[in-house]
C-alpha cells in the first residue's frame, strides 16, 4: 500500500503520518501565454513552474542542443578535440548551407572547419550546415548520428525525446517535451561548464559574415546565458533560456507562442519571476527526523525517517500556504527494518506542481517484535487493511 501524507508547510511544521486524498486543486502562482512551459532552479532542479510540461512538441532548432551535447561529450571524453577538423560535404552545404535558405553559418562546400568553430556556428547562429557537418564527421551519415543521439538521450535521462536529424528541420516522428528540453539544458550547464559559455556569445563571424545570436534574452541585460530558439508550424515559437543573478540560476522552456516578440517577452517574464519569487531555505538539518513510517510486526509501531544530508527547499516568497508535502512509501513496513534502509520519498508540491522529490531512509533499526505484538498487528491489519 502507498502511504501519502500531504500536509501544508505553513510554518514548516513537522510532517504527520496520515492518510489523505490528493487535495483541492490550486491556482498557478504565475500565468503565461505559452501553451507548454517548464522551469526549474538551476542548482537544485526544483520545479518552479509547469504547464502541460509533458505534452509532445516538435523540437525544431532546439534539437541542436542534443547535437551539441553529443559534440561536447566527445570533447570531454577526449574522443575529439576542439582542433579536429571536419569537411563540409555537398549534402551539408546544400541541405543546411546557403542554398537551403535556412539558418546557416555559410560554410563553403568542401572546406575544412575546426570543431570549435562548428560548435560556435550552431550555438550562436543555429547553423544547420554546422550540425550536418558534425553529424557526418562523427557518424558517417546524419541518419546514423540521429540513432546515436537517441541512445545518448536515453543515457542522460531523456525518455520521451526522439531525434530524426541533427538540425531539427521538419521530419516525421521528431518529438520532445519542454520538461526534457529543460533537463537537457541543465545537463549541458552542469556537465560542460567550459563549453556552456558558447550559448551566451552574442555574435560569431564565419566566411566573413557576422551574425548575431538569435536568442533575444541576451540583449535584455537580465543575466541571460542563452540557450536556443526555434519555431514550427505545429507548435509555434519555442525557446529554452537560462538566466543567473546573485548566485541563482533558473532554466525554462516555453512552446506554443504566437510570435518571436511574444516568445521573448513571455520567456523574460517567466524567468525573472522565477528568480525573484523564491528563496532557498533549509527546513531539515542533516540527520534530522523528517517523519515516521508505520511498521508491521516490529518492536515499535513506527520508524523514524530522514534524508541524506540537509533538506533545502526553494520556498515562494509569497503564497507559502500553497506548499504541501507528502511522505510516500509502501507500507506498513514489515519488520525488521534496518537503519539506512531506503523506505520511500519526500515529495514537495507548490500548488498542483510537484516541485521536488528526495529519497527517505530509516533513521534507526526496528527489530522484530514479541509474539503478542505481532499478533496484535496481524489482527489490526485484518481489521483495517482493506480500507487502504
mmCIF file of C-alpha atoms in Angstrom:
data_model
loop_
_atom_site.group_PDB
_atom_site.id
_atom_site.type_symbol
_atom_site.label_atom_id
_atom_site.label_comp_id
_atom_site.label_asym_id
_atom_site.label_seq_id
_atom_site.Cartn_x
_atom_site.Cartn_y
_atom_site.Cartn_z
ATOM 1 C CA UNK A 1 0.000 0.000 0.000
ATOM 2 C CA UNK A 2 1.222 3.502 -0.731
ATOM 3 C CA UNK A 3 1.074 5.933 2.164
ATOM 4 C CA UNK A 4 0.944 9.537 1.026
ATOM 5 C CA UNK A 5 0.531 12.028 3.849
ATOM 6 C CA UNK A 6 0.080 15.526 2.461
ATOM 7 C CA UNK A 7 0.343 18.408 4.897
ATOM 8 C CA UNK A 8 0.840 22.151 4.446
ATOM 9 C CA UNK A 9 4.289 23.532 5.100
ATOM 10 C CA UNK A 10 2.911 26.653 6.754
ATOM 11 C CA UNK A 11 5.490 27.487 9.396
ATOM 12 C CA UNK A 12 7.445 24.461 8.170
ATOM 13 C CA UNK A 13 5.566 22.176 10.528
ATOM 14 C CA UNK A 14 6.686 18.653 11.368
ATOM 15 C CA UNK A 15 5.202 16.077 8.995
ATOM 16 C CA UNK A 16 2.431 13.856 10.314
ATOM 17 C CA UNK A 17 1.718 10.371 9.011
ATOM 18 C CA UNK A 18 -1.927 10.458 7.903
ATOM 19 C CA UNK A 19 -3.902 9.023 5.050
ATOM 20 C CA UNK A 20 -5.175 11.659 2.674
ATOM 21 C CA UNK A 21 -6.507 12.178 -0.805
ATOM 22 C CA UNK A 22 -4.960 14.375 -3.461
ATOM 23 C CA UNK A 23 -6.442 17.554 -2.006
ATOM 24 C CA UNK A 24 -8.081 20.507 -3.697
ATOM 25 C CA UNK A 25 -6.632 21.999 -6.874
ATOM 26 C CA UNK A 26 -4.648 25.219 -6.582
ATOM 27 C CA UNK A 27 -4.398 28.147 -8.971
ATOM 28 C CA UNK A 28 -0.998 28.563 -10.593
ATOM 29 C CA UNK A 29 1.284 31.105 -8.952
ATOM 30 C CA UNK A 30 2.108 32.518 -12.404
ATOM 31 C CA UNK A 31 0.322 32.735 -15.747
ATOM 32 C CA UNK A 32 1.897 32.561 -19.204
ATOM 33 C CA UNK A 33 0.608 32.698 -22.773
ATOM 34 C CA UNK A 34 2.780 29.705 -23.665
ATOM 35 C CA UNK A 35 0.871 26.513 -24.386
ATOM 36 C CA UNK A 36 3.618 24.499 -22.706
ATOM 37 C CA UNK A 37 6.136 25.776 -20.168
ATOM 38 C CA UNK A 38 8.519 24.337 -17.588
ATOM 39 C CA UNK A 39 11.060 25.977 -15.273
ATOM 40 C CA UNK A 40 13.494 24.692 -12.653
ATOM 41 C CA UNK A 41 16.038 26.066 -10.245
ATOM 42 C CA UNK A 42 19.439 25.505 -11.808
ATOM 43 C CA UNK A 43 21.196 24.366 -8.627
ATOM 44 C CA UNK A 44 18.655 22.026 -7.054
ATOM 45 C CA UNK A 45 16.489 21.080 -10.025
ATOM 46 C CA UNK A 46 13.393 22.041 -8.028
ATOM 47 C CA UNK A 47 10.418 22.596 -10.299
ATOM 48 C CA UNK A 48 9.235 26.189 -10.022
ATOM 49 C CA UNK A 49 6.600 26.179 -12.763
ATOM 50 C CA UNK A 50 4.929 23.620 -15.006
ATOM 51 C CA UNK A 51 2.210 23.934 -17.625
ATOM 52 C CA UNK A 52 1.421 20.907 -19.796
ATOM 53 C CA UNK A 53 5.129 20.102 -19.477
ATOM 54 C CA UNK A 54 4.942 16.547 -20.841
ATOM 55 C CA UNK A 55 2.900 17.277 -23.961
ATOM 56 C CA UNK A 56 4.722 16.232 -27.168
ATOM 57 C CA UNK A 57 6.102 19.168 -29.161
ATOM 58 C CA UNK A 58 8.319 19.450 -32.209
ATOM 59 C CA UNK A 59 11.834 20.442 -31.141
ATOM 60 C CA UNK A 60 12.602 22.464 -34.290
ATOM 61 C CA UNK A 61 16.003 24.138 -33.847
ATOM 62 C CA UNK A 62 16.070 23.145 -30.176
ATOM 63 C CA UNK A 63 17.167 19.701 -31.400
ATOM 64 C CA UNK A 64 20.537 21.366 -31.942
ATOM 65 C CA UNK A 65 21.028 21.294 -28.175
ATOM 66 C CA UNK A 66 21.240 17.499 -28.411
ATOM 67 C CA UNK A 67 23.676 17.726 -31.318
ATOM 68 C CA UNK A 68 25.886 19.996 -29.244
ATOM 69 C CA UNK A 69 25.578 17.654 -26.272
ATOM 70 C CA UNK A 70 26.993 14.898 -28.462
ATOM 71 C CA UNK A 71 29.885 17.119 -29.545
ATOM 72 C CA UNK A 72 30.547 18.366 -26.002
ATOM 73 C CA UNK A 73 30.594 14.802 -24.703
ATOM 74 C CA UNK A 74 33.068 13.749 -27.391
ATOM 75 C CA UNK A 75 35.395 16.585 -26.367
ATOM 76 C CA UNK A 76 35.064 15.912 -22.640
ATOM 77 C CA UNK A 77 35.772 12.201 -23.125
ATOM 78 C CA UNK A 78 38.736 13.081 -25.403
ATOM 79 C CA UNK A 79 37.355 11.216 -28.406
ATOM 80 C CA UNK A 80 37.626 14.540 -30.222
ATOM 81 C CA UNK A 81 39.470 17.807 -29.671
ATOM 82 C CA UNK A 82 38.396 21.358 -30.395
ATOM 83 C CA UNK A 83 41.090 21.477 -33.089
ATOM 84 C CA UNK A 84 39.810 18.461 -35.028
ATOM 85 C CA UNK A 85 38.566 19.453 -38.486
ATOM 86 C CA UNK A 86 35.578 18.262 -40.491
ATOM 87 C CA UNK A 87 34.911 18.615 -44.204
ATOM 88 C CA UNK A 88 31.760 20.319 -45.479
ATOM 89 C CA UNK A 89 30.102 17.821 -47.818
ATOM 90 C CA UNK A 90 27.905 18.876 -50.689
ATOM 91 C CA UNK A 91 24.959 17.416 -48.772
ATOM 92 C CA UNK A 92 25.730 19.544 -45.710
ATOM 93 C CA UNK A 93 26.182 22.638 -47.896
ATOM 94 C CA UNK A 94 23.041 22.072 -49.946
ATOM 95 C CA UNK A 95 20.766 20.914 -47.076
ATOM 96 C CA UNK A 96 21.936 23.310 -44.379
ATOM 97 C CA UNK A 97 24.120 25.892 -46.058
ATOM 98 C CA UNK A 98 23.483 28.958 -48.198
ATOM 99 C CA UNK A 99 21.377 27.142 -50.847
ATOM 100 C CA UNK A 100 18.938 25.898 -48.155
ATOM 101 C CA UNK A 101 17.795 29.401 -47.153
ATOM 102 C CA UNK A 102 17.664 28.187 -43.546
ATOM 103 C CA UNK A 103 19.780 29.253 -40.566
ATOM 104 C CA UNK A 104 23.390 28.690 -41.607
ATOM 105 C CA UNK A 105 26.979 29.671 -40.868
ATOM 106 C CA UNK A 106 27.625 29.922 -44.643
ATOM 107 C CA UNK A 107 30.269 27.212 -44.616
ATOM 108 C CA UNK A 108 31.910 26.795 -48.025
ATOM 109 C CA UNK A 109 31.438 23.431 -49.708
ATOM 110 C CA UNK A 110 34.467 21.111 -49.383
ATOM 111 C CA UNK A 111 36.129 23.431 -46.848
ATOM 112 C CA UNK A 112 37.577 22.102 -43.569
ATOM 113 C CA UNK A 113 36.325 23.598 -40.297
ATOM 114 C CA UNK A 114 37.537 23.153 -36.736
ATOM 115 C CA UNK A 115 35.097 21.517 -34.360
ATOM 116 C CA UNK A 116 35.171 24.559 -32.061
ATOM 117 C CA UNK A 117 34.078 26.825 -34.924
ATOM 118 C CA UNK A 118 31.317 24.423 -35.907
ATOM 119 C CA UNK A 119 30.040 24.419 -32.330
ATOM 120 C CA UNK A 120 30.104 28.235 -32.280
ATOM 121 C CA UNK A 121 28.174 28.334 -35.535
ATOM 122 C CA UNK A 122 25.496 26.096 -34.016
ATOM 123 C CA UNK A 123 25.307 27.781 -30.603
ATOM 124 C CA UNK A 124 25.275 31.350 -31.915
ATOM 125 C CA UNK A 125 23.847 31.112 -35.432
ATOM 126 C CA UNK A 126 21.742 27.915 -35.151
ATOM 127 C CA UNK A 127 23.748 26.703 -38.152
ATOM 128 C CA UNK A 128 22.110 23.768 -39.913
ATOM 129 C CA UNK A 129 25.200 23.219 -42.044
ATOM 130 C CA UNK A 130 27.343 23.044 -38.901
ATOM 131 C CA UNK A 131 25.064 20.356 -37.441
ATOM 132 C CA UNK A 132 25.188 18.197 -40.561
ATOM 133 C CA UNK A 133 28.965 18.538 -40.867
ATOM 134 C CA UNK A 134 29.404 17.292 -37.280
ATOM 135 C CA UNK A 135 26.858 14.501 -37.780
ATOM 136 C CA UNK A 136 28.551 13.211 -40.928
ATOM 137 C CA UNK A 137 32.012 13.558 -39.438
ATOM 138 C CA UNK A 138 31.143 11.717 -36.241
ATOM 139 C CA UNK A 139 28.781 9.003 -37.508
ATOM 140 C CA UNK A 140 29.226 8.828 -41.290
ATOM 141 C CA UNK A 141 25.686 9.988 -42.011
ATOM 142 C CA UNK A 142 23.084 12.190 -40.402
ATOM 143 C CA UNK A 143 20.696 9.250 -40.068
ATOM 144 C CA UNK A 144 23.221 7.205 -38.136
ATOM 145 C CA UNK A 145 24.065 10.231 -35.997
ATOM 146 C CA UNK A 146 20.372 10.593 -35.121
ATOM 147 C CA UNK A 147 20.332 6.996 -33.877
ATOM 148 C CA UNK A 148 23.298 7.841 -31.659
ATOM 149 C CA UNK A 149 21.505 10.981 -30.457
ATOM 150 C CA UNK A 150 18.597 8.859 -29.263
ATOM 151 C CA UNK A 151 20.883 6.394 -27.486
ATOM 152 C CA UNK A 152 22.661 9.266 -25.778
ATOM 153 C CA UNK A 153 19.356 10.949 -24.898
ATOM 154 C CA UNK A 154 18.219 7.842 -23.016
ATOM 155 C CA UNK A 155 21.550 7.649 -21.222
ATOM 156 C CA UNK A 156 21.209 11.167 -19.830
ATOM 157 C CA UNK A 157 17.597 10.614 -18.825
ATOM 158 C CA UNK A 158 15.521 11.915 -21.750
ATOM 159 C CA UNK A 159 12.878 9.222 -22.105
ATOM 160 C CA UNK A 160 10.351 10.835 -24.462
ATOM 161 C CA UNK A 161 12.525 12.785 -26.904
ATOM 162 C CA UNK A 162 13.064 11.293 -30.353
ATOM 163 C CA UNK A 163 15.515 12.816 -32.824
ATOM 164 C CA UNK A 164 15.374 12.109 -36.546
ATOM 165 C CA UNK A 165 18.077 14.525 -37.656
ATOM 166 C CA UNK A 166 20.790 16.741 -36.201
ATOM 167 C CA UNK A 167 19.214 20.069 -37.133
ATOM 168 C CA UNK A 168 15.588 19.951 -36.030
ATOM 169 C CA UNK A 169 14.445 20.593 -39.594
ATOM 170 C CA UNK A 170 10.910 19.180 -40.112
ATOM 171 C CA UNK A 171 10.891 15.364 -40.013
ATOM 172 C CA UNK A 172 8.146 12.893 -39.172
ATOM 173 C CA UNK A 173 8.492 11.369 -35.720
ATOM 174 C CA UNK A 174 10.772 14.061 -34.274
ATOM 175 C CA UNK A 175 9.425 14.998 -30.843
ATOM 176 C CA UNK A 176 10.353 16.242 -27.383
ATOM 177 C CA UNK A 177 8.766 17.941 -24.347
ATOM 178 C CA UNK A 178 9.507 21.219 -22.590
ATOM 179 C CA UNK A 179 10.358 19.254 -19.441
ATOM 180 C CA UNK A 180 13.051 17.283 -21.259
ATOM 181 C CA UNK A 181 14.381 20.396 -23.000
ATOM 182 C CA UNK A 182 14.957 21.970 -19.583
ATOM 183 C CA UNK A 183 16.512 18.741 -18.356
ATOM 184 C CA UNK A 184 18.864 18.788 -21.346
ATOM 185 C CA UNK A 185 19.777 22.452 -20.811
ATOM 186 C CA UNK A 186 20.547 21.871 -17.130
ATOM 187 C CA UNK A 187 22.647 18.832 -18.070
ATOM 188 C CA UNK A 188 24.658 20.964 -20.516
ATOM 189 C CA UNK A 189 25.306 23.615 -17.864
ATOM 190 C CA UNK A 190 26.310 21.172 -15.138
ATOM 191 C CA UNK A 191 28.307 18.704 -17.250
ATOM 192 C CA UNK A 192 30.182 21.033 -19.601
ATOM 193 C CA UNK A 193 30.837 24.315 -17.754
ATOM 194 C CA UNK A 194 33.822 25.129 -20.010
ATOM 195 C CA UNK A 195 31.726 24.848 -23.186
ATOM 196 C CA UNK A 196 28.399 26.101 -21.853
ATOM 197 C CA UNK A 197 29.565 29.691 -22.326
ATOM 198 C CA UNK A 198 29.224 29.308 -26.105
ATOM 199 C CA UNK A 199 25.465 29.805 -25.746
ATOM 200 C CA UNK A 200 25.990 33.318 -24.334
ATOM 201 C CA UNK A 201 28.254 34.588 -27.124
ATOM 202 C CA UNK A 202 26.455 37.477 -28.775
ATOM 203 C CA UNK A 203 27.875 37.111 -32.291
ATOM 204 C CA UNK A 204 30.051 34.920 -34.488
ATOM 205 C CA UNK A 205 31.779 35.571 -37.793
ATOM 206 C CA UNK A 206 32.401 32.878 -40.385
ATOM 207 C CA UNK A 207 33.230 33.145 -44.068
ATOM 208 C CA UNK A 208 33.445 36.936 -43.478
ATOM 209 C CA UNK A 209 29.780 37.035 -42.474
ATOM 210 C CA UNK A 210 28.936 38.206 -38.949
ATOM 211 C CA UNK A 211 25.644 37.069 -37.395
ATOM 212 C CA UNK A 212 24.231 37.926 -34.018
ATOM 213 C CA UNK A 213 22.971 35.320 -31.575
ATOM 214 C CA UNK A 214 19.332 34.509 -32.279
ATOM 215 C CA UNK A 215 18.387 34.285 -28.589
ATOM 216 C CA UNK A 216 16.529 37.517 -27.689
ATOM 217 C CA UNK A 217 17.226 37.167 -23.963
ATOM 218 C CA UNK A 218 20.893 38.053 -24.476
ATOM 219 C CA UNK A 219 20.011 41.634 -25.382
ATOM 220 C CA UNK A 220 17.889 42.243 -22.273
ATOM 221 C CA UNK A 221 20.542 42.811 -19.572
ATOM 222 C CA UNK A 222 18.955 40.222 -17.282
ATOM 223 C CA UNK A 223 21.920 37.860 -16.842
ATOM 224 C CA UNK A 224 20.932 35.642 -19.773
ATOM 225 C CA UNK A 225 23.088 32.614 -20.644
ATOM 226 C CA UNK A 226 21.437 31.509 -23.937
ATOM 227 C CA UNK A 227 20.466 28.714 -24.943
ATOM 228 C CA UNK A 228 18.341 28.344 -28.129
ATOM 229 C CA UNK A 229 15.192 29.322 -30.003
ATOM 230 C CA UNK A 230 13.068 27.553 -32.584
ATOM 231 C CA UNK A 231 9.775 27.613 -34.452
ATOM 232 C CA UNK A 232 7.497 25.069 -36.099
ATOM 233 C CA UNK A 233 4.118 25.151 -37.846
ATOM 234 C CA UNK A 234 2.638 22.777 -35.285
ATOM 235 C CA UNK A 235 3.913 24.331 -32.045
ATOM 236 C CA UNK A 236 4.647 27.937 -32.949
ATOM 237 C CA UNK A 237 7.597 29.771 -31.421
ATOM 238 C CA UNK A 238 9.726 27.996 -28.810
ATOM 239 C CA UNK A 239 12.645 28.847 -26.570
ATOM 240 C CA UNK A 240 14.982 27.332 -23.990
ATOM 241 C CA UNK A 241 16.530 30.024 -21.840
ATOM 242 C CA UNK A 242 18.573 30.438 -18.679
ATOM 243 C CA UNK A 243 19.397 33.479 -16.602
ATOM 244 C CA UNK A 244 21.526 33.898 -13.484
ATOM 245 C CA UNK A 245 21.673 36.682 -10.916
ATOM 246 C CA UNK A 246 23.261 36.903 -7.461
ATOM 247 C CA UNK A 247 24.329 33.266 -7.410
ATOM 248 C CA UNK A 248 20.975 31.838 -8.513
ATOM 249 C CA UNK A 249 20.118 30.355 -11.906
ATOM 250 C CA UNK A 250 16.757 29.418 -13.403
ATOM 251 C CA UNK A 251 16.216 27.474 -16.622
ATOM 252 C CA UNK A 252 12.963 27.420 -18.602
ATOM 253 C CA UNK A 253 11.472 26.161 -21.845
ATOM 254 C CA UNK A 254 8.346 27.577 -23.477
ATOM 255 C CA UNK A 255 6.435 26.441 -26.556
ATOM 256 C CA UNK A 256 3.269 27.363 -28.416
ATOM 257 C CA UNK A 257 3.821 31.123 -28.629
ATOM 258 C CA UNK A 258 2.386 33.258 -31.417
ATOM 259 C CA UNK A 259 5.392 35.327 -32.473
ATOM 260 C CA UNK A 260 9.068 35.908 -31.836
ATOM 261 C CA UNK A 261 8.145 39.042 -29.889
ATOM 262 C CA UNK A 262 5.704 37.152 -27.663
ATOM 263 C CA UNK A 263 8.287 34.400 -27.191
ATOM 264 C CA UNK A 264 10.889 36.883 -25.971
ATOM 265 C CA UNK A 265 8.518 38.678 -23.618
ATOM 266 C CA UNK A 266 6.945 35.568 -22.093
ATOM 267 C CA UNK A 267 10.341 33.938 -21.549
ATOM 268 C CA UNK A 268 11.688 37.068 -19.864
ATOM 269 C CA UNK A 269 8.686 37.379 -17.560
ATOM 270 C CA UNK A 270 8.749 33.730 -16.505
ATOM 271 C CA UNK A 271 12.499 33.619 -15.879
ATOM 272 C CA UNK A 272 12.584 36.867 -13.912
ATOM 273 C CA UNK A 273 9.595 35.733 -11.846
ATOM 274 C CA UNK A 274 11.451 32.512 -11.072
ATOM 275 C CA UNK A 275 14.434 34.433 -9.721
ATOM 276 C CA UNK A 276 12.583 36.949 -7.590
ATOM 277 C CA UNK A 277 9.721 34.822 -6.266
ATOM 278 C CA UNK A 278 11.584 32.025 -4.468
ATOM 279 C CA UNK A 279 14.162 31.859 -1.704
ATOM 280 C CA UNK A 280 16.268 28.922 -0.593
ATOM 281 C CA UNK A 281 15.529 27.712 2.948
ATOM 282 C CA UNK A 282 16.823 24.751 4.945
ATOM 283 C CA UNK A 283 13.820 23.064 6.552
ATOM 284 C CA UNK A 284 15.572 19.980 7.957
ATOM 285 C CA UNK A 285 19.194 19.750 9.070
ATOM 286 C CA UNK A 286 21.387 16.766 8.242
ATOM 287 C CA UNK A 287 20.199 13.665 10.140
ATOM 288 C CA UNK A 288 17.084 15.467 11.423
ATOM 289 C CA UNK A 289 13.962 13.296 11.513
ATOM 290 C CA UNK A 290 11.562 14.205 8.717
ATOM 291 C CA UNK A 291 8.683 11.939 9.719
ATOM 292 C CA UNK A 292 7.775 8.346 10.509
ATOM 293 C CA UNK A 293 6.560 5.255 8.682
ATOM 294 C CA UNK A 294 4.382 2.540 10.133
ATOM 295 C CA UNK A 295 5.987 -0.843 10.883
ATOM 296 C CA UNK A 296 4.205 -4.203 10.910
ATOM 297 C CA UNK A 297 5.312 -6.861 13.388
ATOM 298 C CA UNK A 298 8.075 -4.772 14.903
ATOM 299 C CA UNK A 299 9.269 -3.975 18.392
ATOM 300 C CA UNK A 300 7.997 -0.463 17.619
ATOM 301 C CA UNK A 301 4.946 0.541 15.622
ATOM 302 C CA UNK A 302 6.864 3.109 13.601
ATOM 303 C CA UNK A 303 10.316 4.016 12.343
ATOM 304 C CA UNK A 304 11.823 7.482 12.084
ATOM 305 C CA UNK A 305 12.786 8.688 8.600
ATOM 306 C CA UNK A 306 15.500 11.059 7.430
ATOM 307 C CA UNK A 307 17.033 12.268 4.187
ATOM 308 C CA UNK A 308 20.679 12.069 3.155
ATOM 309 C CA UNK A 309 22.011 15.404 4.352
ATOM 310 C CA UNK A 310 20.016 18.599 4.889
ATOM 311 C CA UNK A 311 16.699 19.233 3.141
ATOM 312 C CA UNK A 312 16.740 22.568 1.300
ATOM 313 C CA UNK A 313 13.644 23.981 -0.351
ATOM 314 C CA UNK A 314 13.007 26.870 -2.679
ATOM 315 C CA UNK A 315 10.049 28.461 -0.971
ATOM 316 C CA UNK A 316 7.746 31.023 -2.597
ATOM 317 C CA UNK A 317 8.353 34.468 -1.130
ATOM 318 C CA UNK A 318 4.563 34.860 -1.077
ATOM 319 C CA UNK A 319 1.792 32.238 -1.061
ATOM 320 C CA UNK A 320 3.653 29.839 1.215
ATOM 321 C CA UNK A 321 0.337 28.267 2.078
ATOM 322 C CA UNK A 322 0.450 26.740 -1.424
ATOM 323 C CA UNK A 323 3.294 24.443 -0.312
ATOM 324 C CA UNK A 324 2.407 20.926 0.793
ATOM 325 C CA UNK A 325 4.414 17.754 1.346
ATOM 326 C CA UNK A 326 3.882 14.017 1.239
ATOM 327 C CA UNK A 327 5.872 11.154 2.686
ATOM 328 C CA UNK A 328 5.283 8.329 0.218
ATOM 329 C CA UNK A 329 6.133 4.686 0.924
ATOM 330 C CA UNK A 330 4.776 1.171 0.519
ATOM 331 C CA UNK A 331 3.609 0.077 3.903
ATOM 332 C CA UNK A 332 3.215 -0.771 6.622
ATOM 333 C CA UNK A 333 6.867 -1.873 6.520
ATOM 334 C CA UNK A 334 7.488 -5.465 7.619
ATOM 335 C CA UNK A 335 9.950 -5.830 10.499
ATOM 336 C CA UNK A 336 12.873 -5.927 10.763
ATOM 337 C CA UNK A 337 13.761 -2.504 9.367
ATOM 338 C CA UNK A 338 17.476 -1.731 9.186
ATOM 339 C CA UNK A 339 18.964 1.720 9.791
ATOM 340 C CA UNK A 340 19.784 3.312 6.416
ATOM 341 C CA UNK A 341 17.255 1.134 4.578
ATOM 342 C CA UNK A 342 15.517 3.000 1.717
ATOM 343 C CA UNK A 343 11.895 3.478 2.717
ATOM 344 C CA UNK A 344 10.221 5.982 0.411
ATOM 345 C CA UNK A 345 10.421 9.602 -0.610
ATOM 346 C CA UNK A 346 9.534 13.101 0.469
ATOM 347 C CA UNK A 347 7.572 14.964 -2.201
ATOM 348 C CA UNK A 348 7.165 18.727 -2.089
ATOM 349 C CA UNK A 349 4.335 20.393 -4.000
ATOM 350 C CA UNK A 350 3.810 24.027 -4.980
ATOM 351 C CA UNK A 351 0.107 24.151 -5.654
ATOM 352 C CA UNK A 352 -0.516 21.271 -8.045
ATOM 353 C CA UNK A 353 3.089 21.157 -9.280
ATOM 354 C CA UNK A 354 5.447 18.505 -7.915
ATOM 355 C CA UNK A 355 8.459 20.703 -7.185
ATOM 356 C CA UNK A 356 10.951 18.409 -5.518
ATOM 357 C CA UNK A 357 11.360 14.758 -4.540
ATOM 358 C CA UNK A 358 14.071 13.200 -2.408
ATOM 359 C CA UNK A 359 14.576 9.676 -1.025
ATOM 360 C CA UNK A 360 13.997 8.921 2.641
ATOM 361 C CA UNK A 361 15.793 6.300 4.727
ATOM 362 C CA UNK A 362 15.211 4.597 8.071
ATOM 363 C CA UNK A 363 16.921 6.630 10.792
ATOM 364 C CA UNK A 364 17.019 3.670 13.168
ATOM 365 C CA UNK A 365 16.741 -0.108 13.340
ATOM 366 C CA UNK A 366 13.427 -1.665 14.344
ATOM 367 C CA UNK A 367 13.743 -5.327 15.307
ATOM 368 C CA UNK A 368 11.047 -7.986 15.020
ATOM 369 C CA UNK A 369 8.614 -7.619 17.922
ATOM 370 C CA UNK A 370 7.434 -10.109 20.532
ATOM 371 C CA UNK A 371 4.802 -12.660 19.543
ATOM 372 C CA UNK A 372 1.940 -10.773 21.193
ATOM 373 C CA UNK A 373 2.761 -7.540 19.391
ATOM 374 C CA UNK A 374 2.996 -9.342 16.058
ATOM 375 C CA UNK A 375 -0.362 -10.960 16.716
ATOM 376 C CA UNK A 376 -1.907 -7.581 17.537
ATOM 377 C CA UNK A 377 -0.527 -6.099 14.299
ATOM 378 C CA UNK A 378 -1.959 -9.037 12.361
ATOM 379 C CA UNK A 379 -5.406 -8.502 13.859
ATOM 380 C CA UNK A 380 -5.205 -4.756 13.168
ATOM 381 C CA UNK A 381 -4.163 -5.393 9.581
ATOM 382 C CA UNK A 382 -7.098 -7.768 9.058
ATOM 383 C CA UNK A 383 -9.450 -5.208 10.547
ATOM 384 C CA UNK A 384 -8.408 -2.068 8.689
ATOM 385 C CA UNK A 385 -6.044 -3.142 5.907
ATOM 386 C CA UNK A 386 -8.884 -3.414 3.389
ATOM 387 C CA UNK A 387 -9.684 0.274 3.909
ATOM 388 C CA UNK A 388 -6.408 1.447 2.406
#
